[in-house]
Short mmCIF file of C-alpha atoms in Angstrom, two decimals:
data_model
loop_
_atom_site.label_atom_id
_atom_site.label_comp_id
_atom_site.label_asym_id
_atom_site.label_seq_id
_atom_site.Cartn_x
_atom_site.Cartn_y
_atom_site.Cartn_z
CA UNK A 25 46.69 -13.23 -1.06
CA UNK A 26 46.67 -11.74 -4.56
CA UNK A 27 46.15 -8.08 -5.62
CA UNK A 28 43.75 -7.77 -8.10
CA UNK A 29 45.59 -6.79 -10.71
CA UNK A 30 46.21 -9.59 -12.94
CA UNK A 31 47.52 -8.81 -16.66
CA UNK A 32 47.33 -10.62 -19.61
CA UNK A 33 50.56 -10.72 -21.72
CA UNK A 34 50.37 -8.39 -24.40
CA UNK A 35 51.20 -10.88 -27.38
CA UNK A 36 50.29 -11.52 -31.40
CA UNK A 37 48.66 -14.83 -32.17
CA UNK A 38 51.33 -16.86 -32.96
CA UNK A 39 49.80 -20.56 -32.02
CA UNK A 40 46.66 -21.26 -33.91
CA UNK A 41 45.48 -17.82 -33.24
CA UNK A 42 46.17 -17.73 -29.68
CA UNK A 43 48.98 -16.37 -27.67
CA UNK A 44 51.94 -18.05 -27.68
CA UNK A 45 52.39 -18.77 -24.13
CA UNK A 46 49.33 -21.45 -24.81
CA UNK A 47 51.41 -23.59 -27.05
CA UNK A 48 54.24 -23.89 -23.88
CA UNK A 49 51.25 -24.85 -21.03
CA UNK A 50 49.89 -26.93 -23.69
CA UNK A 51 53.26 -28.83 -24.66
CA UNK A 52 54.37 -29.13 -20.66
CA UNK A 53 51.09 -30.16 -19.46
CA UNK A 54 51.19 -32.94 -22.57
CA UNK A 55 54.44 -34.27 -21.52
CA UNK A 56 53.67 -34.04 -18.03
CA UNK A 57 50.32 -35.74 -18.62
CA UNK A 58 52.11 -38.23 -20.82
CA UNK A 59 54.74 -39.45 -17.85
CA UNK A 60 52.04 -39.23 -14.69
CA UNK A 61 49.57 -41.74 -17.09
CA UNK A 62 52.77 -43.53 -18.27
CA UNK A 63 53.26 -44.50 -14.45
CA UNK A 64 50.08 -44.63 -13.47
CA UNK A 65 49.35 -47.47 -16.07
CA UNK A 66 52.17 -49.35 -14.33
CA UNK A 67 51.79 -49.21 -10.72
CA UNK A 68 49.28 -51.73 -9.70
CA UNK A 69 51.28 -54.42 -12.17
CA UNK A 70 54.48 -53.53 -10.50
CA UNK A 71 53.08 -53.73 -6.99
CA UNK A 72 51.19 -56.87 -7.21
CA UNK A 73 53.27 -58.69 -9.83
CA UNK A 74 56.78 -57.72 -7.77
CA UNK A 75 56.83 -54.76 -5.28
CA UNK A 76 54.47 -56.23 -2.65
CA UNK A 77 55.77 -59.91 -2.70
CA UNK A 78 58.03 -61.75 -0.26
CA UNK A 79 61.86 -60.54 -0.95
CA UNK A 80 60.62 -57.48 -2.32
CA UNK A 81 58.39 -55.64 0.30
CA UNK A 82 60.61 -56.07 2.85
CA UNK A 83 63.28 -53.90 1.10
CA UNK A 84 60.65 -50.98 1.13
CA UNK A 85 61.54 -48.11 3.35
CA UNK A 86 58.52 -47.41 5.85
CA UNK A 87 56.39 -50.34 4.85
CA UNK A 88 56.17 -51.66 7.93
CA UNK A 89 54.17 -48.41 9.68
CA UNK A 90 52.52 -47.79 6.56
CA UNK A 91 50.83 -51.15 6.27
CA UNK A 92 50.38 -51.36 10.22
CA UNK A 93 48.61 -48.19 9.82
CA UNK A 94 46.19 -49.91 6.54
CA UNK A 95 45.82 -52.91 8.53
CA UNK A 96 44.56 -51.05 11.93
CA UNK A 97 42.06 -49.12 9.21
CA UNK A 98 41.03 -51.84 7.28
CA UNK A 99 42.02 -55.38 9.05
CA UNK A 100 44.63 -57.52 7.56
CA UNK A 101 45.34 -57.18 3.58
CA UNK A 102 46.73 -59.64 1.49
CA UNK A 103 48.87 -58.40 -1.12
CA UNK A 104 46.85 -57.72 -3.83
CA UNK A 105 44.41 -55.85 -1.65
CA UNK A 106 47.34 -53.80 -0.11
CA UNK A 107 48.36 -52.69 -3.71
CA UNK A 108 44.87 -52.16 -4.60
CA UNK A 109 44.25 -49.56 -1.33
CA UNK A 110 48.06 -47.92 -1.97
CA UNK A 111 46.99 -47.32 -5.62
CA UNK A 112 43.65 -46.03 -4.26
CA UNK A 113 45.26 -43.70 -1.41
CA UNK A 114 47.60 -42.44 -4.26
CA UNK A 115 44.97 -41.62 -7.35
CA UNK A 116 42.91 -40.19 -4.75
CA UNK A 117 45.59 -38.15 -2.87
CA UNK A 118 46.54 -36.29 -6.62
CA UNK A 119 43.23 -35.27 -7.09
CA UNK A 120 43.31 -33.45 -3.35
CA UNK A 121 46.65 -31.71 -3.19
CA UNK A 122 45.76 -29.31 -5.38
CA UNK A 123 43.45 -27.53 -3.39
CA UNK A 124 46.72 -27.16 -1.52
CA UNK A 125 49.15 -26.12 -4.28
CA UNK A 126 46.62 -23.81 -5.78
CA UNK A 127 46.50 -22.49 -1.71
CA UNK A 128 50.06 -21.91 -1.81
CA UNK A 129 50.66 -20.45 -5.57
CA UNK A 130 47.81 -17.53 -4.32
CA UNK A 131 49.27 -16.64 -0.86
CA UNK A 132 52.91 -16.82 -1.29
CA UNK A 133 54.97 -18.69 -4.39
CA UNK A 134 52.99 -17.78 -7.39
CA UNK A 135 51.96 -19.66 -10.21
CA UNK A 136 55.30 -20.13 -11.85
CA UNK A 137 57.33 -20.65 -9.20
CA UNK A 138 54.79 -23.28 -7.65
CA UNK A 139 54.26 -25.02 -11.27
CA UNK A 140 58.14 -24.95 -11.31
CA UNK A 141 58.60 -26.78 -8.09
CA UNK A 142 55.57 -29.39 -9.03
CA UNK A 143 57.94 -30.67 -12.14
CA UNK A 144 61.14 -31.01 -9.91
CA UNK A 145 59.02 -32.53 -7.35
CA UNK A 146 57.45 -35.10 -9.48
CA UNK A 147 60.82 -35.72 -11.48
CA UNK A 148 62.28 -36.29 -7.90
CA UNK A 149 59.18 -39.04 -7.77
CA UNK A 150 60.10 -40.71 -10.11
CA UNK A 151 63.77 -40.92 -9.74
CA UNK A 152 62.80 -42.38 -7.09
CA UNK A 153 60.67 -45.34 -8.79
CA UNK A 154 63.95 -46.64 -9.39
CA UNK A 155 64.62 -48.01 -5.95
CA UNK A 156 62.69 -50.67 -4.27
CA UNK A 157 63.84 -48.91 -0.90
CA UNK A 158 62.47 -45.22 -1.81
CA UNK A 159 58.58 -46.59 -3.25
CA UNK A 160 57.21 -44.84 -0.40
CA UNK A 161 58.94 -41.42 -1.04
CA UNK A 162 58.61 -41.62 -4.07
CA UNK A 163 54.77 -41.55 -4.27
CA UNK A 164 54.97 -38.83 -1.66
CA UNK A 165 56.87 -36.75 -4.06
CA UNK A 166 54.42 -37.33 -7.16
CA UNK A 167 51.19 -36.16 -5.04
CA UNK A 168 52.89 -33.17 -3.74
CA UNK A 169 54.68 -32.39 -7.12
CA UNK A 170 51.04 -33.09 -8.90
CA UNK A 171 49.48 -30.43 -6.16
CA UNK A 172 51.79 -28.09 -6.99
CA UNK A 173 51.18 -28.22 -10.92
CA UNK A 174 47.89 -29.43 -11.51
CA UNK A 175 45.64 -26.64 -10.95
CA UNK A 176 48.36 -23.56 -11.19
CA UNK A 177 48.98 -24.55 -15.08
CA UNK A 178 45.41 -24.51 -15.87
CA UNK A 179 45.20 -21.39 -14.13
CA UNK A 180 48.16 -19.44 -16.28
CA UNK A 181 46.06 -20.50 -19.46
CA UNK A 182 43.06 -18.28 -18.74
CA UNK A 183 45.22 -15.81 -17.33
CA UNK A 184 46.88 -15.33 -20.93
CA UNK A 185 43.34 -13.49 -21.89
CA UNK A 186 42.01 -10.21 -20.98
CA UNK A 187 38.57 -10.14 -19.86
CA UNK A 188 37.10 -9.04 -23.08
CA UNK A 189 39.03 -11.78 -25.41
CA UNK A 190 36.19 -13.99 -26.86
CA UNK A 191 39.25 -17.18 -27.26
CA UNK A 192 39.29 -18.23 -23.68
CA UNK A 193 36.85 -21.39 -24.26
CA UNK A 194 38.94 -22.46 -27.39
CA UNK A 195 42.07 -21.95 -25.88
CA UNK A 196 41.18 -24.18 -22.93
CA UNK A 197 39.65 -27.12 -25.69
CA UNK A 198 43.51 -27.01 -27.42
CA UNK A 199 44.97 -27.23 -23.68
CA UNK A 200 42.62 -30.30 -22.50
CA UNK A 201 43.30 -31.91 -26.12
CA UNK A 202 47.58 -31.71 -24.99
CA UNK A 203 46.12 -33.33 -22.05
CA UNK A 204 44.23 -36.29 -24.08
CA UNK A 205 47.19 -36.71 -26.23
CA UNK A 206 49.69 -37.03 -23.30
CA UNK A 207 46.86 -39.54 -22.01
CA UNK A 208 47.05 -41.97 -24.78
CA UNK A 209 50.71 -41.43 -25.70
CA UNK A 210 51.94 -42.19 -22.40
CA UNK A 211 50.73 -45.45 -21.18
CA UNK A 212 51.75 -46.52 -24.76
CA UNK A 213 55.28 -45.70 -24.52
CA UNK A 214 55.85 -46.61 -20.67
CA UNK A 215 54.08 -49.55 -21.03
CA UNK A 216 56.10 -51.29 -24.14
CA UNK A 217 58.98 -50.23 -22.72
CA UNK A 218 58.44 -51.94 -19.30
CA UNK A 219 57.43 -54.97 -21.08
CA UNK A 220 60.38 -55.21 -23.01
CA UNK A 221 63.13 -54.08 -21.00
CA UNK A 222 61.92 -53.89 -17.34
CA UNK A 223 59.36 -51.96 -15.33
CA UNK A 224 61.99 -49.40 -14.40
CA UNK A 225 62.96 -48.67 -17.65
CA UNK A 226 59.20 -47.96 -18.08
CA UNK A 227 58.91 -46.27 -14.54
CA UNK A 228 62.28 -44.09 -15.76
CA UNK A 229 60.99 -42.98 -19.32
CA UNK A 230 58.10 -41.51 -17.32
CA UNK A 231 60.93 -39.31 -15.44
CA UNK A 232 62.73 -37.56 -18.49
CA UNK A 233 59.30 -36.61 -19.96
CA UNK A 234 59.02 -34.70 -16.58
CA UNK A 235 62.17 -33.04 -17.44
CA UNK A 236 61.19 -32.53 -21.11
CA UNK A 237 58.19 -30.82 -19.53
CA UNK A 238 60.07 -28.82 -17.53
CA UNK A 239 62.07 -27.70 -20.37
CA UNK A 240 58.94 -26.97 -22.15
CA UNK A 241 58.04 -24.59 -19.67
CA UNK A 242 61.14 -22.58 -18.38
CA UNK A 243 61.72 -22.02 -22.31
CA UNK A 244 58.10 -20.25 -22.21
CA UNK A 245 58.13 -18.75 -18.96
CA UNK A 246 58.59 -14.89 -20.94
CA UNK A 247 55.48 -15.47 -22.97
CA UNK A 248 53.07 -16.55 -19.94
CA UNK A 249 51.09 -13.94 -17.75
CA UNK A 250 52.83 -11.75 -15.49
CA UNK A 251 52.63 -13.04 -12.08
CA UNK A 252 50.82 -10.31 -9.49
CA UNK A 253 52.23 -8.98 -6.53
CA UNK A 254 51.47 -11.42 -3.54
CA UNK A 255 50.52 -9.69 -0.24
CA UNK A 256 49.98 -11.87 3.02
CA UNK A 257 46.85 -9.28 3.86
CA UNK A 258 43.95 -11.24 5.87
CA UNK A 259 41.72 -13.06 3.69
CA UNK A 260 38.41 -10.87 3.34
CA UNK A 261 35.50 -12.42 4.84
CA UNK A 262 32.73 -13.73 2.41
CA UNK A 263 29.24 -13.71 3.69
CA UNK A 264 26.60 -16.50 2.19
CA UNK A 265 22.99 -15.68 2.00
CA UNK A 266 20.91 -18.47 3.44
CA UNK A 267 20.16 -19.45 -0.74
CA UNK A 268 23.44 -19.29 -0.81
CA UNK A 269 24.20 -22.12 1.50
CA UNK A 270 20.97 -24.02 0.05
CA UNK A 271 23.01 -24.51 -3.27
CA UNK A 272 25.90 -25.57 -1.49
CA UNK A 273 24.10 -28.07 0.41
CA UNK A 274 22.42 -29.58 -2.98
CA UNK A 275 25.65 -29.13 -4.75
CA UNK A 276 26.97 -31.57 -1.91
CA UNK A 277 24.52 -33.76 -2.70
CA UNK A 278 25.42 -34.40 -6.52
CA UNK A 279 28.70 -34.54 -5.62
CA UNK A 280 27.43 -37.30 -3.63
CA UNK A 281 25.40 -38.63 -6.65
CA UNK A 282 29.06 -38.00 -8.83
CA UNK A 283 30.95 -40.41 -7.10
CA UNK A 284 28.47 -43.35 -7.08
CA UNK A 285 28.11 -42.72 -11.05
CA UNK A 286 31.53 -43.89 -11.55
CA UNK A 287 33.08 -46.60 -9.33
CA UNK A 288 33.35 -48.75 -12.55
CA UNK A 289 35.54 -46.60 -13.95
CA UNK A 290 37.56 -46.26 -10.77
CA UNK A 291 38.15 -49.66 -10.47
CA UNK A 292 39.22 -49.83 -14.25
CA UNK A 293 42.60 -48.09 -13.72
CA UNK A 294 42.98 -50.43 -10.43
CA UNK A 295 41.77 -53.88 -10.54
CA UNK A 296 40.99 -53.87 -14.13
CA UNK A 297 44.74 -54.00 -14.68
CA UNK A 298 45.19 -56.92 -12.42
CA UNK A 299 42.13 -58.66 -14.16
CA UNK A 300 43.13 -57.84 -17.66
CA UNK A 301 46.61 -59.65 -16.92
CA UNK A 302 45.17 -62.50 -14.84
CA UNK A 303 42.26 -63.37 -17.10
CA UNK A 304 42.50 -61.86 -20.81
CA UNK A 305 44.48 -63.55 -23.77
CA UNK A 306 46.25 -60.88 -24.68
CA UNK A 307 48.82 -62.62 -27.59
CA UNK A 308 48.61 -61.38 -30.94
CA UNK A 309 50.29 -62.24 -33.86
CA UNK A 310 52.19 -59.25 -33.38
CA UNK A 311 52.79 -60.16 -29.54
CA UNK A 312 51.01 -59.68 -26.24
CA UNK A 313 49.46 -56.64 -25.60
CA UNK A 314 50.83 -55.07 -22.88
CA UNK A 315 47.97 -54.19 -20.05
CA UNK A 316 48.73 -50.82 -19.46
CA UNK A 317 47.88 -50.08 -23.28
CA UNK A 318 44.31 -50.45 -21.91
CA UNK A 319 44.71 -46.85 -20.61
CA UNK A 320 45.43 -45.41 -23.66
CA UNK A 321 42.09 -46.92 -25.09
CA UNK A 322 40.15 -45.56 -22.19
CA UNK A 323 41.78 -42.20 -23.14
CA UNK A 324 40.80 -42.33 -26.60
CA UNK A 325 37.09 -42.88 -26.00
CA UNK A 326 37.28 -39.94 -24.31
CA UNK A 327 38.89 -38.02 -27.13
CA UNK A 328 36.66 -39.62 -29.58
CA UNK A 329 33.60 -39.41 -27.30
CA UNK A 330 34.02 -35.64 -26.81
CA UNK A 331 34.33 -35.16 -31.09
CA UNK A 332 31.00 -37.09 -30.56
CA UNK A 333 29.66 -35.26 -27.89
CA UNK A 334 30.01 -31.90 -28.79
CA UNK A 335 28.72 -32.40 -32.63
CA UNK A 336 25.59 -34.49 -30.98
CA UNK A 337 25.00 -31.82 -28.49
CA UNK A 338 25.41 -29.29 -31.01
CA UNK A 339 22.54 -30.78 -33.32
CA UNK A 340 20.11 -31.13 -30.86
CA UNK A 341 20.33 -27.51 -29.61
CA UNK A 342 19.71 -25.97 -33.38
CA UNK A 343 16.82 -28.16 -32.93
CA UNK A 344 16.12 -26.79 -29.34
CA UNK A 345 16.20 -30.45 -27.78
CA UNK A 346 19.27 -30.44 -26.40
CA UNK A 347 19.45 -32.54 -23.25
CA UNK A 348 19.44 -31.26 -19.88
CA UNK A 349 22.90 -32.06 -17.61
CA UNK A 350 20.67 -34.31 -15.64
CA UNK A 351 20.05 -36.74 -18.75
CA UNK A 352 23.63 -36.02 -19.83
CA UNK A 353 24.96 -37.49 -16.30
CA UNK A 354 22.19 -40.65 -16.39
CA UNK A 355 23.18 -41.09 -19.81
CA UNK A 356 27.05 -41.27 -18.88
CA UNK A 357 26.25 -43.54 -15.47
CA UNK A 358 24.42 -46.12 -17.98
CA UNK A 359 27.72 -45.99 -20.13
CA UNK A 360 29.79 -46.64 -17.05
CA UNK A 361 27.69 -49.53 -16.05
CA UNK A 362 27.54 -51.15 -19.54
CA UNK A 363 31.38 -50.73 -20.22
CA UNK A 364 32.11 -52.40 -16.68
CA UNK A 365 29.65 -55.02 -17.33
CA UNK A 366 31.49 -56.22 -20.62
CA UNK A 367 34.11 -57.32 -18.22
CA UNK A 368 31.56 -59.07 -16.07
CA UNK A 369 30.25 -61.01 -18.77
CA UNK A 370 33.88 -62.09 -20.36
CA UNK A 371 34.95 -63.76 -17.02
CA UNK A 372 31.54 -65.25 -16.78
CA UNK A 373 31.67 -67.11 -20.35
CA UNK A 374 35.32 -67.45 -20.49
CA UNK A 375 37.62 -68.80 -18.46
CA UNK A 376 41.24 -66.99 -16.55
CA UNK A 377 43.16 -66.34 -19.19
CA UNK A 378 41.09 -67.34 -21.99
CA UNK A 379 39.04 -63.79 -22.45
CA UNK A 380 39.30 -62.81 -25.68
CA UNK A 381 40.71 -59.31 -26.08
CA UNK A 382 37.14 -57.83 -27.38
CA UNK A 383 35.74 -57.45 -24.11
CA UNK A 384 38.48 -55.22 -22.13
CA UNK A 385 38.99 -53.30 -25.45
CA UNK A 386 35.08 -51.96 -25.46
CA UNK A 387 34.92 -52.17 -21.87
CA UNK A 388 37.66 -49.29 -21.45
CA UNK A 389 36.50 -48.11 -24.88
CA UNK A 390 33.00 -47.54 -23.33
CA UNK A 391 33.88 -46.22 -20.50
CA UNK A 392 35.66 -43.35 -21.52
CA UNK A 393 33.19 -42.41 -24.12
CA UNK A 394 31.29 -42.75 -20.80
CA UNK A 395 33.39 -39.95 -19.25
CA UNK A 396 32.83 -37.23 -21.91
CA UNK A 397 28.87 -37.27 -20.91
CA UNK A 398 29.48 -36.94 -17.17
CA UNK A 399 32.68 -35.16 -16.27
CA UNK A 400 32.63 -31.99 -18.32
CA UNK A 401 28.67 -31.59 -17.02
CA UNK A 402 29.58 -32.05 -13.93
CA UNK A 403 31.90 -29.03 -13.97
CA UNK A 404 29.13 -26.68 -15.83
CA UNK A 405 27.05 -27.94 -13.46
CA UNK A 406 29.39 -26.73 -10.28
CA UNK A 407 30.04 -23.46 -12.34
CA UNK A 408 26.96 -22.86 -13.44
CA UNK A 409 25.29 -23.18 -9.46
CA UNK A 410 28.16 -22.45 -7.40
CA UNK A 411 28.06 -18.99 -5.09
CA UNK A 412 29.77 -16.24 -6.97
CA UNK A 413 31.69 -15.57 -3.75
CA UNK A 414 33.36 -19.25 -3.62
CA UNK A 415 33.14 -20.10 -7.31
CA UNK A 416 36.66 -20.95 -6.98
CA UNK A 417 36.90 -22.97 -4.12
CA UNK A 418 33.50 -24.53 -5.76
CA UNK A 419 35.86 -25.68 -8.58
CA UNK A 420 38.47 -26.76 -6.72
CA UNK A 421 35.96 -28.86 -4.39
CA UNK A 422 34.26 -30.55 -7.71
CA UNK A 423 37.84 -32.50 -8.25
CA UNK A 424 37.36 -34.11 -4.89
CA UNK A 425 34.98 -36.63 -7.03
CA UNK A 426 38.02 -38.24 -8.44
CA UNK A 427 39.41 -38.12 -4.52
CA UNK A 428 36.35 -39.96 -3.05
CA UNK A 429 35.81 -42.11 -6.25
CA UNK A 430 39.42 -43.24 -6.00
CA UNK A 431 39.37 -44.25 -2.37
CA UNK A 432 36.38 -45.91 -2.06
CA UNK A 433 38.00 -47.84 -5.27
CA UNK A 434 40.64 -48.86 -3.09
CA UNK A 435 38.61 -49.96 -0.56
CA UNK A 436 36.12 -52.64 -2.38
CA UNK A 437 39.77 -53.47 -4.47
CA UNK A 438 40.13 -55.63 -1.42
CA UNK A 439 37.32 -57.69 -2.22
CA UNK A 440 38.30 -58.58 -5.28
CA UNK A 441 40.51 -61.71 -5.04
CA UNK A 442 37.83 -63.44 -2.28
CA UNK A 443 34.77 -62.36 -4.60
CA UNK A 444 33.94 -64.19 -8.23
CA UNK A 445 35.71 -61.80 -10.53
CA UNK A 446 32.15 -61.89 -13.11
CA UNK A 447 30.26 -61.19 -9.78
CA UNK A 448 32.84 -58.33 -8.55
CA UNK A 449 32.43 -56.48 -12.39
CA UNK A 450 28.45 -57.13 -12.14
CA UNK A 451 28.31 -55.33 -8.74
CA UNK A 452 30.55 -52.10 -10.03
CA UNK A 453 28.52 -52.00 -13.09
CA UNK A 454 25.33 -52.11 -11.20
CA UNK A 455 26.79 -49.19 -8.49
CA UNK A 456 26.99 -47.30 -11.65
CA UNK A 457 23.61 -47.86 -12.56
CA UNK A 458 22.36 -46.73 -9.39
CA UNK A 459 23.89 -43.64 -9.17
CA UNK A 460 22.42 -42.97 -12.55
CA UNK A 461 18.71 -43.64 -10.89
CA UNK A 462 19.90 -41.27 -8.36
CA UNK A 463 20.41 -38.61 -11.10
CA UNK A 464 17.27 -39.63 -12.98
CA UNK A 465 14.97 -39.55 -10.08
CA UNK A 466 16.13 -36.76 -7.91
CA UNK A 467 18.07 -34.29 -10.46
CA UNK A 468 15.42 -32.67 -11.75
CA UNK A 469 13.89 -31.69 -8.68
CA UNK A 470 17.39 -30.91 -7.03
CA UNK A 471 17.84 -28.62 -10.07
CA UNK A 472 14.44 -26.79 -9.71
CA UNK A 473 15.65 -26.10 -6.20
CA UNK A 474 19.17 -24.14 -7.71
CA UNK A 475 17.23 -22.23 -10.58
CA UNK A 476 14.66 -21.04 -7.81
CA UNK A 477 17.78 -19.84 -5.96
CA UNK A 478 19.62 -18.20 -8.89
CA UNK A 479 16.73 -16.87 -10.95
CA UNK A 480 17.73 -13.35 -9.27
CA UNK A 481 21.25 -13.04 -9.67
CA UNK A 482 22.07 -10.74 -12.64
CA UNK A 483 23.72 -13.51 -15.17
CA UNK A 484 21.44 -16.10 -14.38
CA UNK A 485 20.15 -15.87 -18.53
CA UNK A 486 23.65 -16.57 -19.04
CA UNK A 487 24.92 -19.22 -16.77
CA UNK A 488 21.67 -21.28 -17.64
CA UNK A 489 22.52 -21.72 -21.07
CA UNK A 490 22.89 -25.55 -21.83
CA UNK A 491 27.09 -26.79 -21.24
#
């Protein structure tokens, strides 16, 4: 484990009045962000449109074990719902690994060294796109390699403060802003280029931005924090109070609540690619839209949405009416649910292939406006009520959301080609809906039960004040 002593770099302001190690974690985790959407945007097309189709899913190495091992889960998939539980398996998986990397980075490797490892690793992945024979491998290699970086980066950018800096929060708004950018930019690029010239042109492009990010970050490596001395002492033992363990347990229960706010938005970056090519008219007169530009819409509602959500939240607090995270989260679940919907209602009053572009273009539009009400308050939420004495492992747990969310995505993806697509949409939106009642109904009471816990810890004043 760590020692304690942890020191931030001693540096001027040279990036926008923050250190300048922010600018490097900010430029590799926009590149890197930019290749893993890039891909991501293109692997349920690739899979159901070539990959998993006679004389091409035989040539996969280990598909025959892997599917047996599906099959004996689930029953016999077809495949479209064999690409829809692999894409699942895999969105899920990065979201989980790096409880494991940040596990590793603390105990023995360090944050650099394990960040450093996460790029090759994921480069590796990619590479590996290339082949029909390696698919397997190769998404093996992008969840480990996206364990390894995802939550050690993060980490190095409040570890370029000292405790008394007043920039940390600001700092951390210009990282997740590299993060939106990469979002948008890379499903963009990747996805034009797979259109035009192949999918593993698109699938390579993704690759070298790993490399530029890697780049990025071994240039930078002297301006980020100075890694502490790892010992392999035994862990000290934390001891819960019995209100400890009562906020756990309701904690538990809105991450419960969490994932059945969302499966719309799930299914979006899974089935909603296979719909959107199976059902929208996507010519132009500057061409067809290529499907996994729908991505990069979903990512700009978010970056829009959070302009929004901030300036909104902002005027209602001067006028002490800001809205409490539990109307924040239903308000987010009835986004989800009326973004999905839109795509419920284009295949009901237009036919396959005949949708006209509107509807997908809101829907995703919607639905990541939708994400800037319930994510980030989801997070206060877990820091605001989580046990000082596991506030990390708190953190880390309130990712495994996206790991749930994803699989159980991958799971009902299998319904989709038996199932009505209108009636499929309807029955996501209304999912979303319901775990919006859940929040509206049960919140408030669930959060009385937290502030009766925590109104006699020290900084409760403080870590009640409105996210």
């Amino acid at each position: 484990m760590r020692d304690s002593s942890m020191k931030a770099p001693e540096q001027d302001s040279t990036f926008l009045g923050h250190p300048r190690g922010l600018a490097y974690l900010a430029f590799t985790e926009m590149w890197e962000r930019f290749s893993f959407y890039g891909m991501q945007s293109l692997l349920v097309l690739y899979m159901t449109q070539e990959l998993f189709l006679p004389g091409h899913i035989e040539n996969v190495a280990g598909m025959g074990w892997y599917r047996s091992l599906l099959e004996g889960a689930y029953g016999p998939l077809s495949p479209l719902a064999l690409a829809g539980q692999t894409f699942g398996l895999y969105a899920g998986l990065v979201y989980f690994t790096p409880l494991i990397g940040g596990w590793i980075a603390d105990r023995w490797l360090g944050a650099k060294r394990t960040v450093i490892i996460g790029v090759l690793l994921m480069t590796a992945g990619h590479a590996a796109m290339a082949l029909e024979q390696s698919f397997l491998v190769a998404l093996m290699l992008l969840i480990m390699g996206s364990g390894a970086l995802k939550g050690n980066i993060a980490s190095q950018v409040g570890q370029l403060y000292s405790k008394d800096d007043d920039r940390p929060a600001r700092g951390f708004v210009i990282f997740s802003t590299a993060i939106n950018i990469g979002a948008i930019g890379g499903p963009l690029a990747c996805g034009l280029l797979a259109q035009i010239y192949g999918w593993h042109v698109g699938f390579s492009t993704a690759g070298l931005l790993m490399l530029v990010a890697l780049g990025v970050y071994l240039k930078g490596l002297s301006h980020l924090p100075e890694e502490p001395h790892l010992t392999r002492t035994a862990a000290v033992s934390v001891k819960l109070t019995k209100a400890d363990w009562r906020s756990v347990g309701i904690l538990m229960i809105f991450l419960v609540f969490q994932v059945l706010l969302g499966p719309g938005y799930d299914q979006q970056f899974n089935m909603g690619m296979v719909w959107i090519d199976a059902a929208v008219d996507l010519q132009t007169p500057f061409g067809p839209v290529p499907v996994a530009w729908f991505i990069s819409i979903n990512s700009f509602g978010t970056v829009l949405g959070a302009f929004a959500a901030i300036g909104f939240w902002r005027w209602q607090a001067r006028r002490g009416k800001e809205q409490s995270d539990n109307n924040k989260m239903v308000v987010g679940g009835l986004l989800y649910g009326v973004g999905t919907m839109l795509l419920a209602i284009g295949s009901a009053v237009q036919g396959p292939g005949s949708v006209n572009i509107v509807f997908p273009v809101l829907s995703y539009f919607i639905t990541g406006v939708a994400f800037t009400w319930s994510w980030p308050t989801w997070l206060a939420i877990m820091a605001r009520y989580a046990p000082r004495q596991i506030a990390a492992r708190m953190m880390a747990a309130a990712y495994l959301v996206v790991f749930f969310g994803s699989i159980i995505a991958g799971y009902f993806s299998r319904f989709y080609e038996t199932m009505d697509p209108a009636l499929f949409w309807a029955l996501n939106a209304v999912a979303c809906w319901f775990g919006a009642a859940l929040y509206f109904v049960f919140g408030p009471m669930l959060t009385r039960a937290l502030d009766r816990d925590m109104v006699h810890e020290p900084d409760f004043a403080l870590r009640k004040q409105p996210a």
